[in-house]
């Protein structure tokens, strides 16, 4: 089976899919990632093959003038506007290349990340099924209608006045005890496996620390206008707690002028930073949420953009951590939250329960078999039916 993979140019959208894509390839299927602009290199660095769908700019460069404001508001309306401002234009830019690639390569299946809309258009034109791969906590169903309205001109321009068919399956990698949905789709729950990119692991990360270690990570996407001050407040709050502070940062993130007792690692996959940590402070990205749970670590979550607010508040709601929005974030509030997370057993109990759900979930190899069966069923149902 040939599998074409489409994703928005965002690490947090691609990375959760990579372990499943490895399993598909290892099962004998051909896997090809469609990627545009500089994100091609990110896709190819996963160890999978990537094909170009254009040399357009990255995600953060194709927004409307007012788009930045919506990314830093917590409500569902702001999140929907963010999808319309960022992800719909990205899909518009990539659709010609994705369709052309699909018509040349003739895949049997398209696997796409949430908020990526070019892949389903290519699948509809070829009459093949799609599978949507979630990245963690489900995004609110209130996003669907605004996105559908924004996509109408794109669908019309590609001869799809009624839109695209729904996916034959949506893959959910979030543990059931954390997941929260306000809509119904054909969902399959499977396990999460770590992939946070590749990098060189320093020797000291592999050894037991001399003091309790805390990891601070704010993801791969710079927070517009506020990254440095957030990092400074977090570090100031942690420094009085007798902890070894490790800041894990991507190459594009600011982390200058750190105190001398704070250790900085760049481009080291998060799953190599967390094993000896007893606390993690992160931004609420799905990869960080699931990684901290998989390692059994309570989290202080400091959301500042996009879907991070919903994910942070859900972590707090189920007792696996504490959420501090930007208006609550001070050095004092960080210190108080970190102390509570270390001392209060209820956080460890909640995290342990969610970790157990993750360990018991079906593997990526089992997911492959479900996908194979679903594609075979779709073919048999549609046999002889013109699309």
Short mmCIF file of C-alpha atoms in Angstrom, two decimals:
data_model
loop_
_atom_site.label_atom_id
_atom_site.label_comp_id
_atom_site.label_asym_id
_atom_site.label_seq_id
_atom_site.Cartn_x
_atom_site.Cartn_y
_atom_site.Cartn_z
CA UNK A 1 0.00 0.00 0.00
CA UNK A 2 1.21 3.49 -0.83
CA UNK A 3 0.57 6.01 1.94
CA UNK A 4 0.79 9.74 1.31
CA UNK A 5 1.20 11.78 4.49
CA UNK A 6 0.19 15.44 4.69
CA UNK A 7 0.80 17.74 7.62
CA UNK A 8 0.83 21.41 8.42
CA UNK A 9 4.40 22.77 8.64
CA UNK A 10 4.49 22.43 12.39
CA UNK A 11 6.60 20.04 14.48
CA UNK A 12 3.70 19.38 16.85
CA UNK A 13 1.55 18.10 13.98
CA UNK A 14 4.11 15.86 12.29
CA UNK A 15 5.97 14.40 15.26
CA UNK A 16 3.02 12.47 16.79
CA UNK A 17 2.57 10.64 13.46
CA UNK A 18 6.16 9.53 12.99
CA UNK A 19 6.11 6.32 15.12
CA UNK A 20 3.02 5.08 13.25
CA UNK A 21 4.64 5.95 9.92
CA UNK A 22 7.71 3.94 10.91
CA UNK A 23 5.44 0.99 11.71
CA UNK A 24 3.68 1.31 8.36
CA UNK A 25 7.02 1.32 6.57
CA UNK A 26 8.28 -1.62 8.63
CA UNK A 27 5.12 -3.55 7.66
CA UNK A 28 6.11 -3.19 4.01
CA UNK A 29 4.08 -0.12 3.01
CA UNK A 30 5.54 2.80 1.07
CA UNK A 31 5.33 6.04 3.04
CA UNK A 32 5.92 9.49 1.58
CA UNK A 33 5.52 12.79 3.43
CA UNK A 34 4.34 15.79 1.40
CA UNK A 35 6.03 18.90 2.77
CA UNK A 36 6.53 22.47 1.61
CA UNK A 37 9.15 25.13 2.12
CA UNK A 38 11.74 24.71 4.87
CA UNK A 39 9.60 22.07 6.59
CA UNK A 40 10.83 19.51 4.05
CA UNK A 41 14.06 19.17 6.02
CA UNK A 42 12.15 18.58 9.26
CA UNK A 43 10.09 15.84 7.60
CA UNK A 44 13.10 14.14 6.04
CA UNK A 45 15.03 14.23 9.33
CA UNK A 46 12.46 11.80 10.76
CA UNK A 47 14.06 9.00 8.77
CA UNK A 48 11.17 8.93 6.29
CA UNK A 49 11.16 10.16 2.72
CA UNK A 50 9.65 13.53 1.88
CA UNK A 51 8.54 15.11 -1.39
CA UNK A 52 8.27 18.79 -2.17
CA UNK A 53 4.86 20.40 -2.58
CA UNK A 54 6.18 23.90 -3.17
CA UNK A 55 8.65 26.41 -1.85
CA UNK A 56 6.21 28.66 -0.06
CA UNK A 57 6.99 30.24 3.31
CA UNK A 58 6.45 28.55 6.63
CA UNK A 59 3.39 28.65 8.81
CA UNK A 60 4.15 31.86 10.65
CA UNK A 61 4.77 33.87 7.47
CA UNK A 62 1.47 33.44 5.64
CA UNK A 63 -0.91 34.99 8.13
CA UNK A 64 -3.13 38.02 8.00
CA UNK A 65 -1.87 41.16 9.70
CA UNK A 66 -4.17 40.64 12.70
CA UNK A 67 -3.58 36.91 13.08
CA UNK A 68 -1.05 37.13 15.91
CA UNK A 69 -3.63 38.48 18.35
CA UNK A 70 -5.89 35.44 18.03
CA UNK A 71 -3.08 33.02 18.83
CA UNK A 72 -2.64 34.47 22.30
CA UNK A 73 -6.26 34.38 23.46
CA UNK A 74 -7.69 31.45 25.40
CA UNK A 75 -11.24 31.07 24.04
CA UNK A 76 -12.55 28.66 21.42
CA UNK A 77 -13.56 31.55 19.14
CA UNK A 78 -9.95 32.77 19.12
CA UNK A 79 -8.74 29.24 18.41
CA UNK A 80 -11.15 28.94 15.48
CA UNK A 81 -9.90 32.27 14.14
CA UNK A 82 -6.35 31.02 14.46
CA UNK A 83 -7.22 27.97 12.32
CA UNK A 84 -8.84 30.20 9.71
CA UNK A 85 -5.93 32.67 9.71
CA UNK A 86 -3.04 30.20 9.75
CA UNK A 87 -4.03 26.72 8.62
CA UNK A 88 -6.55 27.40 5.87
CA UNK A 89 -4.09 29.66 3.95
CA UNK A 90 -1.36 27.04 4.45
CA UNK A 91 -3.59 24.41 2.87
CA UNK A 92 -4.54 26.74 0.03
CA UNK A 93 -0.85 27.25 -0.74
CA UNK A 94 -0.01 23.55 -0.60
CA UNK A 95 -3.05 22.05 -2.37
CA UNK A 96 -1.74 22.35 -5.96
CA UNK A 97 1.49 20.59 -5.03
CA UNK A 98 -0.23 17.90 -2.97
CA UNK A 99 -2.75 17.15 -5.73
CA UNK A 100 -0.03 17.02 -8.37
CA UNK A 101 2.07 14.70 -6.22
CA UNK A 102 -0.89 12.41 -5.56
CA UNK A 103 -1.77 12.26 -9.26
CA UNK A 104 1.81 11.29 -10.12
CA UNK A 105 2.41 8.79 -7.31
CA UNK A 106 -1.13 7.35 -7.03
CA UNK A 107 -1.29 6.53 -3.29
CA UNK A 108 -3.83 4.12 -1.84
CA UNK A 109 -4.37 6.14 1.34
CA UNK A 110 -3.82 9.66 2.66
CA UNK A 111 -2.97 10.12 6.34
CA UNK A 112 -3.29 13.72 7.43
CA UNK A 113 -2.87 15.69 10.63
CA UNK A 114 -5.66 17.78 12.10
CA UNK A 115 -6.09 21.22 10.49
CA UNK A 116 -4.38 20.08 7.29
CA UNK A 117 -6.85 20.37 4.42
CA UNK A 118 -4.87 19.78 1.21
CA UNK A 119 -4.52 16.02 1.72
CA UNK A 120 -8.27 15.33 1.91
CA UNK A 121 -8.76 17.32 -1.30
CA UNK A 122 -6.19 15.17 -3.11
CA UNK A 123 -7.79 12.02 -1.69
CA UNK A 124 -11.25 13.10 -2.83
CA UNK A 125 -10.03 13.76 -6.36
CA UNK A 126 -8.38 10.32 -6.53
CA UNK A 127 -11.27 8.53 -4.82
CA UNK A 128 -9.13 7.10 -2.03
CA UNK A 129 -9.73 7.10 1.74
CA UNK A 130 -8.22 9.37 4.37
CA UNK A 131 -7.21 8.77 7.97
CA UNK A 132 -6.87 11.74 10.34
CA UNK A 133 -4.13 11.46 12.96
CA UNK A 134 -4.71 13.46 16.14
CA UNK A 135 -1.81 14.96 18.05
CA UNK A 136 -3.24 14.64 21.56
CA UNK A 137 -6.20 16.20 23.31
CA UNK A 138 -9.05 16.69 20.84
CA UNK A 139 -9.56 20.25 19.69
CA UNK A 140 -13.02 21.72 20.35
CA UNK A 141 -15.73 20.89 17.83
CA UNK A 142 -16.55 24.60 17.60
CA UNK A 143 -13.66 24.96 15.19
CA UNK A 144 -15.26 22.80 12.49
CA UNK A 145 -17.95 25.18 11.22
CA UNK A 146 -15.72 28.29 10.83
CA UNK A 147 -13.05 26.18 9.13
CA UNK A 148 -15.62 24.63 6.77
CA UNK A 149 -16.90 28.09 5.76
CA UNK A 150 -13.36 29.32 5.14
CA UNK A 151 -12.61 26.23 3.03
CA UNK A 152 -15.66 26.55 0.73
CA UNK A 153 -13.84 28.61 -1.96
CA UNK A 154 -10.92 26.16 -1.95
CA UNK A 155 -13.22 23.15 -2.32
CA UNK A 156 -15.17 24.89 -5.09
CA UNK A 157 -11.98 25.68 -6.98
CA UNK A 158 -11.04 21.98 -6.96
CA UNK A 159 -14.41 20.78 -8.17
CA UNK A 160 -15.70 19.68 -4.76
CA UNK A 161 -18.78 21.87 -4.13
CA UNK A 162 -20.00 19.53 -1.39
CA UNK A 163 -16.66 19.43 0.38
CA UNK A 164 -14.59 16.29 0.96
CA UNK A 165 -15.68 12.90 2.34
CA UNK A 166 -15.04 12.30 6.01
CA UNK A 167 -12.14 10.11 7.13
CA UNK A 168 -12.58 6.37 7.48
CA UNK A 169 -10.83 6.61 10.84
CA UNK A 170 -9.50 9.20 13.27
CA UNK A 171 -6.53 8.01 15.31
CA UNK A 172 -6.60 9.15 18.92
CA UNK A 173 -3.32 8.82 20.84
CA UNK A 174 -4.50 10.59 23.99
CA UNK A 175 -5.14 8.47 27.12
CA UNK A 176 -8.92 8.17 27.71
CA UNK A 177 -8.66 9.68 31.19
CA UNK A 178 -7.30 12.90 29.69
CA UNK A 179 -9.29 12.99 26.47
CA UNK A 180 -12.32 15.25 26.17
CA UNK A 181 -14.50 15.56 23.09
CA UNK A 182 -17.58 17.58 22.22
CA UNK A 183 -18.23 15.97 18.84
CA UNK A 184 -18.63 12.50 17.34
CA UNK A 185 -16.43 10.96 14.65
CA UNK A 186 -15.22 7.42 13.89
CA UNK A 187 -12.51 7.32 16.57
CA UNK A 188 -9.95 4.61 17.26
CA UNK A 189 -7.86 4.91 20.41
CA UNK A 190 -4.26 3.79 20.13
CA UNK A 191 -1.09 4.22 22.12
CA UNK A 192 1.36 7.09 22.04
CA UNK A 193 5.01 6.52 21.22
CA UNK A 194 7.68 9.19 21.69
CA UNK A 195 9.22 11.10 18.83
CA UNK A 196 10.59 14.59 19.46
CA UNK A 197 13.07 14.81 16.63
CA UNK A 198 16.68 13.70 16.73
CA UNK A 199 19.74 15.09 18.44
CA UNK A 200 22.96 14.38 20.31
CA UNK A 201 22.38 13.45 23.95
CA UNK A 202 24.99 14.81 26.38
CA UNK A 203 26.48 12.25 28.77
CA UNK A 204 25.34 14.05 31.90
CA UNK A 205 21.68 13.63 30.96
CA UNK A 206 22.03 9.87 31.21
CA UNK A 207 23.29 9.92 34.82
CA UNK A 208 21.32 10.41 38.01
CA UNK A 209 21.41 14.10 38.98
CA UNK A 210 22.90 15.17 42.30
CA UNK A 211 19.87 17.35 43.01
CA UNK A 212 16.21 16.92 42.01
CA UNK A 213 15.93 17.91 38.36
CA UNK A 214 13.24 20.00 36.68
CA UNK A 215 12.90 20.36 32.91
CA UNK A 216 11.67 23.63 31.44
CA UNK A 217 10.55 23.49 27.82
CA UNK A 218 8.50 25.91 25.76
CA UNK A 219 8.28 23.84 22.59
CA UNK A 220 9.56 24.41 19.06
CA UNK A 221 7.42 27.37 18.02
CA UNK A 222 8.49 30.76 19.43
CA UNK A 223 5.76 32.45 21.46
CA UNK A 224 5.06 35.72 19.72
CA UNK A 225 6.55 38.62 21.65
CA UNK A 226 6.68 36.99 25.08
CA UNK A 227 8.99 33.98 25.06
CA UNK A 228 11.92 35.58 26.90
CA UNK A 229 9.87 37.08 29.74
CA UNK A 230 7.96 33.84 30.31
CA UNK A 231 11.19 31.86 30.52
CA UNK A 232 12.70 34.42 32.89
CA UNK A 233 9.68 34.31 35.25
CA UNK A 234 9.69 30.52 35.32
CA UNK A 235 13.41 30.28 36.09
CA UNK A 236 13.22 32.97 38.77
CA UNK A 237 10.40 31.07 40.46
CA UNK A 238 12.26 27.75 40.37
CA UNK A 239 15.68 28.94 41.54
CA UNK A 240 14.73 29.11 45.21
CA UNK A 241 13.61 25.46 45.38
CA UNK A 242 17.03 23.75 45.38
CA UNK A 243 16.48 22.13 41.98
CA UNK A 244 18.75 21.44 39.04
CA UNK A 245 17.06 23.42 36.26
CA UNK A 246 17.44 22.16 32.71
CA UNK A 247 16.08 24.30 29.90
CA UNK A 248 15.33 22.26 26.76
CA UNK A 249 15.07 24.54 23.74
CA UNK A 250 14.88 24.24 19.98
CA UNK A 251 17.31 26.07 17.74
CA UNK A 252 14.84 28.88 17.04
CA UNK A 253 13.94 29.62 20.66
CA UNK A 254 15.39 32.39 22.79
CA UNK A 255 17.37 31.28 25.82
CA UNK A 256 20.03 33.91 26.28
CA UNK A 257 21.38 35.33 29.56
CA UNK A 258 20.42 32.32 31.67
CA UNK A 259 21.77 32.23 35.23
CA UNK A 260 24.99 30.27 35.59
CA UNK A 261 23.37 27.47 37.55
CA UNK A 262 20.81 26.75 34.82
CA UNK A 263 21.76 24.13 32.23
CA UNK A 264 20.70 24.61 28.60
CA UNK A 265 20.31 21.83 26.06
CA UNK A 266 19.38 22.57 22.47
CA UNK A 267 17.78 20.18 20.01
CA UNK A 268 17.88 17.22 22.41
CA UNK A 269 14.68 15.17 22.08
CA UNK A 270 12.43 15.65 25.10
CA UNK A 271 12.20 11.92 25.80
CA UNK A 272 15.95 11.99 26.60
CA UNK A 273 15.65 14.99 28.93
CA UNK A 274 12.75 13.77 31.09
CA UNK A 275 13.81 10.37 32.53
CA UNK A 276 15.62 11.80 35.60
CA UNK A 277 13.22 14.71 36.19
CA UNK A 278 10.72 14.88 39.02
CA UNK A 279 8.95 17.95 37.64
CA UNK A 280 8.42 19.49 34.22
CA UNK A 281 7.36 23.01 33.30
CA UNK A 282 6.02 23.21 29.77
CA UNK A 283 3.87 25.31 27.46
CA UNK A 284 0.95 22.94 26.95
CA UNK A 285 1.96 21.54 23.58
CA UNK A 286 0.52 18.08 23.01
CA UNK A 287 3.94 16.47 22.68
CA UNK A 288 5.07 17.85 26.03
CA UNK A 289 1.77 16.92 27.71
CA UNK A 290 1.98 13.29 26.59
CA UNK A 291 5.72 12.99 27.21
CA UNK A 292 5.42 14.16 30.81
CA UNK A 293 2.57 11.70 31.41
CA UNK A 294 4.49 8.84 29.78
CA UNK A 295 7.37 9.48 32.18
CA UNK A 296 5.04 9.78 35.17
CA UNK A 297 5.92 13.43 35.89
CA UNK A 298 3.46 16.08 37.16
CA UNK A 299 3.54 19.27 35.12
CA UNK A 300 3.27 22.99 35.62
CA UNK A 301 1.74 24.21 32.37
CA UNK A 302 2.15 27.83 31.25
CA UNK A 303 0.05 28.19 28.06
CA UNK A 304 0.53 31.26 25.90
CA UNK A 305 -0.88 30.50 22.45
CA UNK A 306 -3.28 28.49 20.33
CA UNK A 307 -4.64 25.18 21.68
CA UNK A 308 -2.19 25.22 24.58
CA UNK A 309 -4.84 26.84 26.78
CA UNK A 310 -7.31 24.00 26.38
CA UNK A 311 -4.63 21.38 26.90
CA UNK A 312 -3.18 23.09 29.98
CA UNK A 313 -6.57 23.47 31.61
CA UNK A 314 -7.46 19.84 30.91
CA UNK A 315 -4.22 18.65 32.55
CA UNK A 316 -5.19 20.64 35.63
CA UNK A 317 -8.81 19.44 35.49
CA UNK A 318 -7.80 15.77 35.70
CA UNK A 319 -5.30 16.48 38.47
CA UNK A 320 -2.10 15.76 36.51
CA UNK A 321 -0.69 19.25 36.94
CA UNK A 322 -1.32 22.95 37.49
CA UNK A 323 -2.17 25.49 34.78
CA UNK A 324 -1.02 29.11 35.02
CA UNK A 325 -2.26 31.43 32.27
CA UNK A 326 -0.16 34.47 31.38
CA UNK A 327 -2.09 36.82 33.66
CA UNK A 328 -1.35 34.48 36.59
CA UNK A 329 2.29 33.89 35.77
CA UNK A 330 4.77 35.40 38.23
CA UNK A 331 7.92 34.07 39.86
CA UNK A 332 5.94 33.64 43.08
CA UNK A 333 3.08 31.71 41.46
CA UNK A 334 5.60 29.44 39.71
CA UNK A 335 7.39 28.72 42.99
CA UNK A 336 4.12 27.95 44.80
CA UNK A 337 2.85 25.68 42.02
CA UNK A 338 6.15 23.82 41.72
CA UNK A 339 6.29 23.23 45.47
CA UNK A 340 2.72 21.86 45.46
CA UNK A 341 3.42 19.55 42.53
CA UNK A 342 6.43 18.09 44.32
CA UNK A 343 4.76 17.61 47.70
CA UNK A 344 1.13 16.70 47.08
CA UNK A 345 0.55 13.02 46.35
CA UNK A 346 -2.68 13.63 44.43
CA UNK A 347 -0.76 14.88 41.40
CA UNK A 348 1.43 11.78 41.30
CA UNK A 349 -1.63 9.53 41.68
CA UNK A 350 -3.38 11.17 38.72
CA UNK A 351 -0.27 11.02 36.52
CA UNK A 352 0.36 7.37 37.41
CA UNK A 353 -3.18 6.42 36.37
CA UNK A 354 -2.87 8.16 33.02
CA UNK A 355 0.56 6.64 32.42
CA UNK A 356 -0.90 3.20 33.01
CA UNK A 357 -3.59 3.86 30.37
CA UNK A 358 -0.87 4.84 27.92
CA UNK A 359 1.12 1.68 28.61
CA UNK A 360 -1.93 -0.55 28.10
CA UNK A 361 -3.05 1.08 24.84
CA UNK A 362 -2.62 -0.74 21.50
CA UNK A 363 0.80 -0.34 19.88
CA UNK A 364 1.59 1.37 16.59
CA UNK A 365 1.97 -2.08 15.01
CA UNK A 366 -1.59 -2.91 16.05
CA UNK A 367 -2.70 0.45 14.66
CA UNK A 368 -1.23 -0.52 11.29
CA UNK A 369 -3.39 -3.64 11.20
CA UNK A 370 -6.52 -1.61 11.97
CA UNK A 371 -5.65 0.79 9.16
CA UNK A 372 -5.06 -2.06 6.72
CA UNK A 373 -8.45 -3.57 7.60
CA UNK A 374 -10.21 -0.20 7.35
CA UNK A 375 -8.74 0.51 3.90
CA UNK A 376 -9.66 -2.99 2.71
CA UNK A 377 -13.22 -2.52 3.97
CA UNK A 378 -13.49 0.87 2.29
CA UNK A 379 -12.35 -0.61 -1.01
CA UNK A 380 -14.85 -3.47 -0.81
CA UNK A 381 -17.74 -1.14 0.03
CA UNK A 382 -16.89 1.16 -2.84
CA UNK A 383 -16.09 -1.56 -5.37
CA UNK A 384 -17.87 -0.77 -8.58
CA UNK A 385 -19.05 2.64 -7.35
CA UNK A 386 -17.91 5.56 -9.47
CA UNK A 387 -16.53 8.50 -7.55
#
